[in-house]
PDB file of C-alpha atoms in Angstrom:
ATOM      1  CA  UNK A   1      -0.955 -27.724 -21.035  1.00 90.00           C
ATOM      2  CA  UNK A   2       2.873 -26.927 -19.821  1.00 94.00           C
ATOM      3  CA  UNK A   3       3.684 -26.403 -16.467  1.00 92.00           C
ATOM      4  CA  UNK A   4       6.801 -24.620 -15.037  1.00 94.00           C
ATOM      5  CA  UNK A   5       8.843 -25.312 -12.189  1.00 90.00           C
ATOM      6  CA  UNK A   6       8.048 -22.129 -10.790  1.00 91.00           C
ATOM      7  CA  UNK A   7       4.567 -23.010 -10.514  1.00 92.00           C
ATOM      8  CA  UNK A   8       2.549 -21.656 -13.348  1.00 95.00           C
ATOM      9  CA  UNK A   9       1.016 -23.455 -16.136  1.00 94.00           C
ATOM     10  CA  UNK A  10       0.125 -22.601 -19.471  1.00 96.00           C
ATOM     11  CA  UNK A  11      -2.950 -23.571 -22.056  1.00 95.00           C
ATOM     12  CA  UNK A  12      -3.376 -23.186 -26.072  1.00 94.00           C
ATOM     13  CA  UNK A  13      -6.411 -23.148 -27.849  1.00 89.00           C
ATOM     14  CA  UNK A  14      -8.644 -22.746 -30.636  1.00 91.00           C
ATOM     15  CA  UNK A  15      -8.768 -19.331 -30.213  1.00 91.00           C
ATOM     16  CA  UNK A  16      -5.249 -18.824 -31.155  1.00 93.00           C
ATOM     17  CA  UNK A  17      -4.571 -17.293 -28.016  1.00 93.00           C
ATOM     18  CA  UNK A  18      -1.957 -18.848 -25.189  1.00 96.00           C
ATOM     19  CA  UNK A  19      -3.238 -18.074 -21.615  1.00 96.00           C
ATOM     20  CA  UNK A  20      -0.349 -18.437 -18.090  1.00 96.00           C
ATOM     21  CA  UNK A  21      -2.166 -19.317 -15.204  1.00 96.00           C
ATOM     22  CA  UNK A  22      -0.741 -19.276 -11.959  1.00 95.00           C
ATOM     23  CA  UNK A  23      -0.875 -22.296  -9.443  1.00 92.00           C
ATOM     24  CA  UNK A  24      -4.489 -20.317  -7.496  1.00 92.00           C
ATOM     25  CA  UNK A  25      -5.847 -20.416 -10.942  1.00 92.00           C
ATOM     26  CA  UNK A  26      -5.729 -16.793 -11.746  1.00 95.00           C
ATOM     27  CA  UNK A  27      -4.904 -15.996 -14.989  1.00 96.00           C
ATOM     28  CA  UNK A  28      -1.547 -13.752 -15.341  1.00 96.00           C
ATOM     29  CA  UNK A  29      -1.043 -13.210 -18.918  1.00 95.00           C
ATOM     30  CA  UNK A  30      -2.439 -13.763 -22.514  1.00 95.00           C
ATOM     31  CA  UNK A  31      -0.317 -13.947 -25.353  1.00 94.00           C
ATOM     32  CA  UNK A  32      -2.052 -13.306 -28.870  1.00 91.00           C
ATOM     33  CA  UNK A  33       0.237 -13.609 -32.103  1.00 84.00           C
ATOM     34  CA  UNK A  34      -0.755 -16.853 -33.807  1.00 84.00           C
ATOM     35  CA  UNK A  35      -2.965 -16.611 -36.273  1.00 88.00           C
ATOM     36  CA  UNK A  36      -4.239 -20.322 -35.710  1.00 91.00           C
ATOM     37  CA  UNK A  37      -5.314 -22.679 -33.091  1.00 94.00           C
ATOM     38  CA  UNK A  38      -2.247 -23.442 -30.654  1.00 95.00           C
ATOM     39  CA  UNK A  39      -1.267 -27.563 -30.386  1.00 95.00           C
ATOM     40  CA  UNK A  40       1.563 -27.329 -28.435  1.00 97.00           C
ATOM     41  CA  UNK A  41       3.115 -24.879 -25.347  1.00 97.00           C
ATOM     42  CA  UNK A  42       6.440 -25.398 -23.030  1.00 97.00           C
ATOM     43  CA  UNK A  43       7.982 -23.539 -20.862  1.00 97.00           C
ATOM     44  CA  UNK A  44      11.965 -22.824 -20.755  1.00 97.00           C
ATOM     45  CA  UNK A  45      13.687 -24.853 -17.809  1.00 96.00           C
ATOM     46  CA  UNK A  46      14.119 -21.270 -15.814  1.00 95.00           C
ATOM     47  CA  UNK A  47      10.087 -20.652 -16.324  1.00 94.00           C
ATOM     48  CA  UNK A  48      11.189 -16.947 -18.469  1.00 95.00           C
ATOM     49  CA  UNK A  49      10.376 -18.104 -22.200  1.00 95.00           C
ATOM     50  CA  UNK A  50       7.266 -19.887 -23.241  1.00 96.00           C
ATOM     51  CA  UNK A  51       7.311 -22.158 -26.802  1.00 97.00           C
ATOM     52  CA  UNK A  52       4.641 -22.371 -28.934  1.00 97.00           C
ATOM     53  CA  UNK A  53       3.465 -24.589 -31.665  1.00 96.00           C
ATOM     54  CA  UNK A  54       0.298 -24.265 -33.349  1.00 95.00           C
ATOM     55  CA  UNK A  55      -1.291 -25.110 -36.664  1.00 94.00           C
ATOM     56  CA  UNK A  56       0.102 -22.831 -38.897  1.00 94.00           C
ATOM     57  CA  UNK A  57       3.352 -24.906 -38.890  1.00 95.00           C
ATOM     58  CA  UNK A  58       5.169 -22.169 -36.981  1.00 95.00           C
ATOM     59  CA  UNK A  59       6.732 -21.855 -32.864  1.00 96.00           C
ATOM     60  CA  UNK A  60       6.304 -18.651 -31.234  1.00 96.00           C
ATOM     61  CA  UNK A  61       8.798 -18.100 -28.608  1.00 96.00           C
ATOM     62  CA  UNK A  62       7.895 -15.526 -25.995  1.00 96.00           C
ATOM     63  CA  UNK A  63       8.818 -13.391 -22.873  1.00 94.00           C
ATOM     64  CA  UNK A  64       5.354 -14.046 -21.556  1.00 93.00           C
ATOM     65  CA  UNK A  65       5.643 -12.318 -18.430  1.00 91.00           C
ATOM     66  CA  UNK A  66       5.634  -8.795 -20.374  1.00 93.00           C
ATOM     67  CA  UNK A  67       3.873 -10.452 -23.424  1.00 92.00           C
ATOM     68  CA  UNK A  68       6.959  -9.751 -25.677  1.00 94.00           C
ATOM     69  CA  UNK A  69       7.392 -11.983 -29.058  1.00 95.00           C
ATOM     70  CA  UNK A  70      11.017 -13.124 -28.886  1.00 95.00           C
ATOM     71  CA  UNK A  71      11.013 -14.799 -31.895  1.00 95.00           C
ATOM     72  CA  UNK A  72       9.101 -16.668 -34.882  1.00 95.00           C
ATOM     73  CA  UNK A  73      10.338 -20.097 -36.268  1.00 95.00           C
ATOM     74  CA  UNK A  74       9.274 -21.123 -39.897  1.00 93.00           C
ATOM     75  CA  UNK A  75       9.375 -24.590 -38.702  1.00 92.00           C
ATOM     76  CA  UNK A  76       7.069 -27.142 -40.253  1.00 93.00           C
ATOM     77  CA  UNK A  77       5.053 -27.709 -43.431  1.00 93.00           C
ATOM     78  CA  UNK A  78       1.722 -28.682 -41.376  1.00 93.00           C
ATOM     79  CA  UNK A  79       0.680 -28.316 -37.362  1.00 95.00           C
ATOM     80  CA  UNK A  80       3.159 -28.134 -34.978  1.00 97.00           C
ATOM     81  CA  UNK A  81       1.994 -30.687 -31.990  1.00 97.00           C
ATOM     82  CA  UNK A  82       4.250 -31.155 -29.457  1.00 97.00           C
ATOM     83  CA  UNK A  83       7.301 -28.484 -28.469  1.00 98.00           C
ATOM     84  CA  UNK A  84      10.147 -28.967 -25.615  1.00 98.00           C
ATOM     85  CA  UNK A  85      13.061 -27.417 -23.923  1.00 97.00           C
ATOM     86  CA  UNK A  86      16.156 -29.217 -23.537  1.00 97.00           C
ATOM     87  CA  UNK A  87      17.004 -29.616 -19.608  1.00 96.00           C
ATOM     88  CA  UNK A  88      19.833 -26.622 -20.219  1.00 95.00           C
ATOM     89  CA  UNK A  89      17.528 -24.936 -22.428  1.00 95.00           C
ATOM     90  CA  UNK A  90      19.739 -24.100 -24.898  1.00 94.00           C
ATOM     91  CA  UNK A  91      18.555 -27.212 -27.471  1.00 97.00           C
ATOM     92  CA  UNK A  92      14.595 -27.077 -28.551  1.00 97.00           C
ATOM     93  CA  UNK A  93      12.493 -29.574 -30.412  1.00 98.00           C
ATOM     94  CA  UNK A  94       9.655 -29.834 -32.651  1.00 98.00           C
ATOM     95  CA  UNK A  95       7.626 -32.323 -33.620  1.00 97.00           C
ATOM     96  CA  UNK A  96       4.958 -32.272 -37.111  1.00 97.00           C
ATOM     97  CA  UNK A  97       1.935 -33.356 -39.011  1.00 95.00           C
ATOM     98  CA  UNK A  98       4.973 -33.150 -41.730  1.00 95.00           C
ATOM     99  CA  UNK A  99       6.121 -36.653 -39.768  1.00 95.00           C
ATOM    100  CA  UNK A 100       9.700 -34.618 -38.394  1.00 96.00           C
ATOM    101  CA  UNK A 101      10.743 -33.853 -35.593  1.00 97.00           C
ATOM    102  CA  UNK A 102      13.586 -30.876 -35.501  1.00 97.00           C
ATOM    103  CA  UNK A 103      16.171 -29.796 -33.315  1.00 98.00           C
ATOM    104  CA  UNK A 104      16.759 -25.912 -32.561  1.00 97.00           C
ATOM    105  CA  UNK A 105      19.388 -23.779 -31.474  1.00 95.00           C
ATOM    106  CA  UNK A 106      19.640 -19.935 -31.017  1.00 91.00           C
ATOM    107  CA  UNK A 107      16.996 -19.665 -33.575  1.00 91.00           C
ATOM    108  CA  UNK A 108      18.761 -22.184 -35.906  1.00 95.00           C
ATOM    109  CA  UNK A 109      17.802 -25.174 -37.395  1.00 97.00           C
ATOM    110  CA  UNK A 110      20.578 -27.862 -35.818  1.00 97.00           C
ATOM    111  CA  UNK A 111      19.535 -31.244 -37.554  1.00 97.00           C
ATOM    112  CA  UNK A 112      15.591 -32.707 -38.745  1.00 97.00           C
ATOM    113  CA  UNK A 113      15.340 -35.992 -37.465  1.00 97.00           C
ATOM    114  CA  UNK A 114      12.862 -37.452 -40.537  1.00 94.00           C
ATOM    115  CA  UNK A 115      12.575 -41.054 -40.251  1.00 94.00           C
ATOM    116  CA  UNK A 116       9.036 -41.530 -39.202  1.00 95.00           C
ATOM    117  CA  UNK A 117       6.524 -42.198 -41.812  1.00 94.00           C
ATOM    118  CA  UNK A 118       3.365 -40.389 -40.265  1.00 96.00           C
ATOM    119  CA  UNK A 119       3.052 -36.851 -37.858  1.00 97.00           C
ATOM    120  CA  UNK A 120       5.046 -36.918 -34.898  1.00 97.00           C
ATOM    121  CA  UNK A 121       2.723 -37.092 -31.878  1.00 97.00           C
ATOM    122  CA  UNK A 122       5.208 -36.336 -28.866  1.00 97.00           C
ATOM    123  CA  UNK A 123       8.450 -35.664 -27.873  1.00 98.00           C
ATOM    124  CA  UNK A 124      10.728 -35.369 -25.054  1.00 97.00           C
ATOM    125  CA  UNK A 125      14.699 -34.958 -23.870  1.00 97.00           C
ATOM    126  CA  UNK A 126      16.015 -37.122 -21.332  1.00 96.00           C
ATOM    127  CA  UNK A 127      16.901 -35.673 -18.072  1.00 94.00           C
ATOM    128  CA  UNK A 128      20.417 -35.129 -19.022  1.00 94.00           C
ATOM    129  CA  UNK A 129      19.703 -33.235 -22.419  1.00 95.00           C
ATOM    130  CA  UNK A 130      21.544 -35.858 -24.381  1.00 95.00           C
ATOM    131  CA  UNK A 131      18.801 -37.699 -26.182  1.00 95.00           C
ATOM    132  CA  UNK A 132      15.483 -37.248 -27.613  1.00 97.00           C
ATOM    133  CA  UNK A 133      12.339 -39.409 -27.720  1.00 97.00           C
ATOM    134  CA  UNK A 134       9.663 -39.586 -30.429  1.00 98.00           C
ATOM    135  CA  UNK A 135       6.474 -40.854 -30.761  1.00 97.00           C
ATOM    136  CA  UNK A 136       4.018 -41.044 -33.937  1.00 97.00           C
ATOM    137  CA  UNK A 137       0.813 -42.112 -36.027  1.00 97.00           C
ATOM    138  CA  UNK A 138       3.547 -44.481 -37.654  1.00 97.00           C
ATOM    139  CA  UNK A 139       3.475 -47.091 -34.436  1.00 97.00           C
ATOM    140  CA  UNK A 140       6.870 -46.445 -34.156  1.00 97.00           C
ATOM    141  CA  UNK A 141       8.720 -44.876 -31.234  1.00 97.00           C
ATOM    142  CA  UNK A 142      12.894 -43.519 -31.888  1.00 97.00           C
ATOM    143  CA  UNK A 143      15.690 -42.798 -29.821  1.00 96.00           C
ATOM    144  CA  UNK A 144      17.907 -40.021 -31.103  1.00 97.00           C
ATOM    145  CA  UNK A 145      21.243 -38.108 -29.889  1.00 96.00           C
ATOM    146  CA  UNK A 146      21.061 -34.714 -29.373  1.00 95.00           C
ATOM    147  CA  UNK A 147      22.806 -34.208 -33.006  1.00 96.00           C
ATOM    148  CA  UNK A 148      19.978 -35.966 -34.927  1.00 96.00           C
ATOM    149  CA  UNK A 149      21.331 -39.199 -35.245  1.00 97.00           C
ATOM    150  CA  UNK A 150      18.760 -42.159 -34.832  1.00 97.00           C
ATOM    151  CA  UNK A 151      20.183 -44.646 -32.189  1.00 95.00           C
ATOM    152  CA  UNK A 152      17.017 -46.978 -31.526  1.00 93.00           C
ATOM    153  CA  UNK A 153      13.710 -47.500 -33.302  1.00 94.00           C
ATOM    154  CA  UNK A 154      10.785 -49.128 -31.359  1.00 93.00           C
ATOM    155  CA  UNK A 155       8.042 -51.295 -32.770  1.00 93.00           C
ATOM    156  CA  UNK A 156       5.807 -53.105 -30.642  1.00 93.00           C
ATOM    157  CA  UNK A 157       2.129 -50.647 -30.860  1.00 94.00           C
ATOM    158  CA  UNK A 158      -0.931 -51.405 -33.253  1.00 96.00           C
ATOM    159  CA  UNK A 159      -2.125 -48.044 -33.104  1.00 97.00           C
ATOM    160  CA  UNK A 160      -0.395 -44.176 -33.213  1.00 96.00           C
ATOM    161  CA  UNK A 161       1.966 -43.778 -29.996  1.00 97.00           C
ATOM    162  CA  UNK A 162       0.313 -40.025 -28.603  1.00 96.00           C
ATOM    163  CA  UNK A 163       3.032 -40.217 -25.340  1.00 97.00           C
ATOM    164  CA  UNK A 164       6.819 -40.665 -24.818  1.00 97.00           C
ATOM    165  CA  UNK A 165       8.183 -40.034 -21.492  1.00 97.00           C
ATOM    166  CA  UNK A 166      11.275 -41.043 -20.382  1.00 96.00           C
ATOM    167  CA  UNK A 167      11.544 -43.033 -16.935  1.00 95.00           C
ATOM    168  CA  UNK A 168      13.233 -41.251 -13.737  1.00 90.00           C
ATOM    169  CA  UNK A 169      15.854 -43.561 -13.766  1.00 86.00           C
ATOM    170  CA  UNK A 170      17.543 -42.634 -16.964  1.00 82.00           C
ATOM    171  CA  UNK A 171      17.764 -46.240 -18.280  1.00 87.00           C
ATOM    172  CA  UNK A 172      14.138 -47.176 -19.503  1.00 93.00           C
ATOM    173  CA  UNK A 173      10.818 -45.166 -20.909  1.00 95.00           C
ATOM    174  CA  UNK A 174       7.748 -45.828 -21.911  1.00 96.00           C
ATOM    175  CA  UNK A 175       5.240 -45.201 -25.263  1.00 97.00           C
ATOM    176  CA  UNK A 176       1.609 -44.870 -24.694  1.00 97.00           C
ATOM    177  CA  UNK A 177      -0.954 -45.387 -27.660  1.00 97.00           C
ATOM    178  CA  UNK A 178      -4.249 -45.765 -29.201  1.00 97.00           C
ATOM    179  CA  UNK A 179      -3.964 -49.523 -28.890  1.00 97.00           C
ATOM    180  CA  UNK A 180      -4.478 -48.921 -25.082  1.00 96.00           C
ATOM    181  CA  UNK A 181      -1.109 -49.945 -23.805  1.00 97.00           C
ATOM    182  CA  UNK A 182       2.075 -48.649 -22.618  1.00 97.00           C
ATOM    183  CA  UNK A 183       5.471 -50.371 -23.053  1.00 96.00           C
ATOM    184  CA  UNK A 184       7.907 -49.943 -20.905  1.00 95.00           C
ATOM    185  CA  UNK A 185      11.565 -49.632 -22.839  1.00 95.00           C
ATOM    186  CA  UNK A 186      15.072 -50.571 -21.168  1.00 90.00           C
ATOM    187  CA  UNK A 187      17.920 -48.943 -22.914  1.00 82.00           C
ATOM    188  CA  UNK A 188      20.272 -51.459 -21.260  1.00 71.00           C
TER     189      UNK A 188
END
């Protein structure tokens, strides 16, 4: 599930189709165009493009409002689980079964950050765009600059880390995972 900040939220499925809700539940649009199950769905920070990941290894990025495929991304050699927008939307990420995570822009691959050792379960940009957050099956959690560059590399889980988020204040986040515990992480 995505939400935007203009109040609508999106869902993926097993039935390959990507459905935009708005916030009285009604649903507003369908979008039909992968031809697998859908993992992973974002919406741009101005709510007018929707990202999607599915199992096919590919992104779909759409108009959704008029149902219009933008554009296709051969991104991944397995399922595509977790998509984002940078905070300027002009930087997008991608996270794999294939264990990578990669960075996008205008279409383009920009860098492949590839130093997990299992899928890559979630991902996310810090507020100000300039780094990104992994989490995988490995137990590891990784800090990266917005050029691909790996600054930090957390250990600390016994099981797959399936969250990252990073913390309001900018200078901490946390990793949630099978073991059934979050860690919070200062960056000071």
């Amino acid at each position: 599930i995505a939400f935007s900040a203009q109040g609508y939220y999106a869902t993926g499925g097993e039935d390959w189709s990507v459905k935009i809700w708005n916030s009285n539940g009604e649903l507003l649009q369908t979008l039909e165009g992968h031809p697998a199950a859908i993992h992973a769905v974002a919406f741009s920070p101005d709510g007018s493009q929707l990202m999607t990941g599915a199992r096919d290894g590919k992104i779909r990025i759409w108009i959704w409002q008029s149902a219009q495929l933008e554009r296709t991304l051969n991104a991944h050699e397995g399922i595509v689980y977790t998509v984002a927008y940078s905070p300027a939307g002009q930087l997008l990420a991608s996270g794999s079964l294939d264990g990578t995570a990669k960075l996008w822009r205008e279409g383009r691959l920009a860098a492949t950050l590839n130093d997990h050792e299992d899928r890559v379960m979630d991902l996310e940009f810090s507020r100000d765009g300039q780094f990104i957050l992994t989490g995988s099956r490995d137990k590891t959690a990784m800090l990266w600059d917005r050029a691909g560059n790996k600054l930090l590399q957390m250990l600390g889980h016994t099981a797959r880390i399936n969250a990252v988020r990073f913390a309001a204040d900018g200078r901490s986040f946390f990793t949630a995972s099978d073991d059934r515990s979050i860690i919070q992480w200062g960056l000071d």
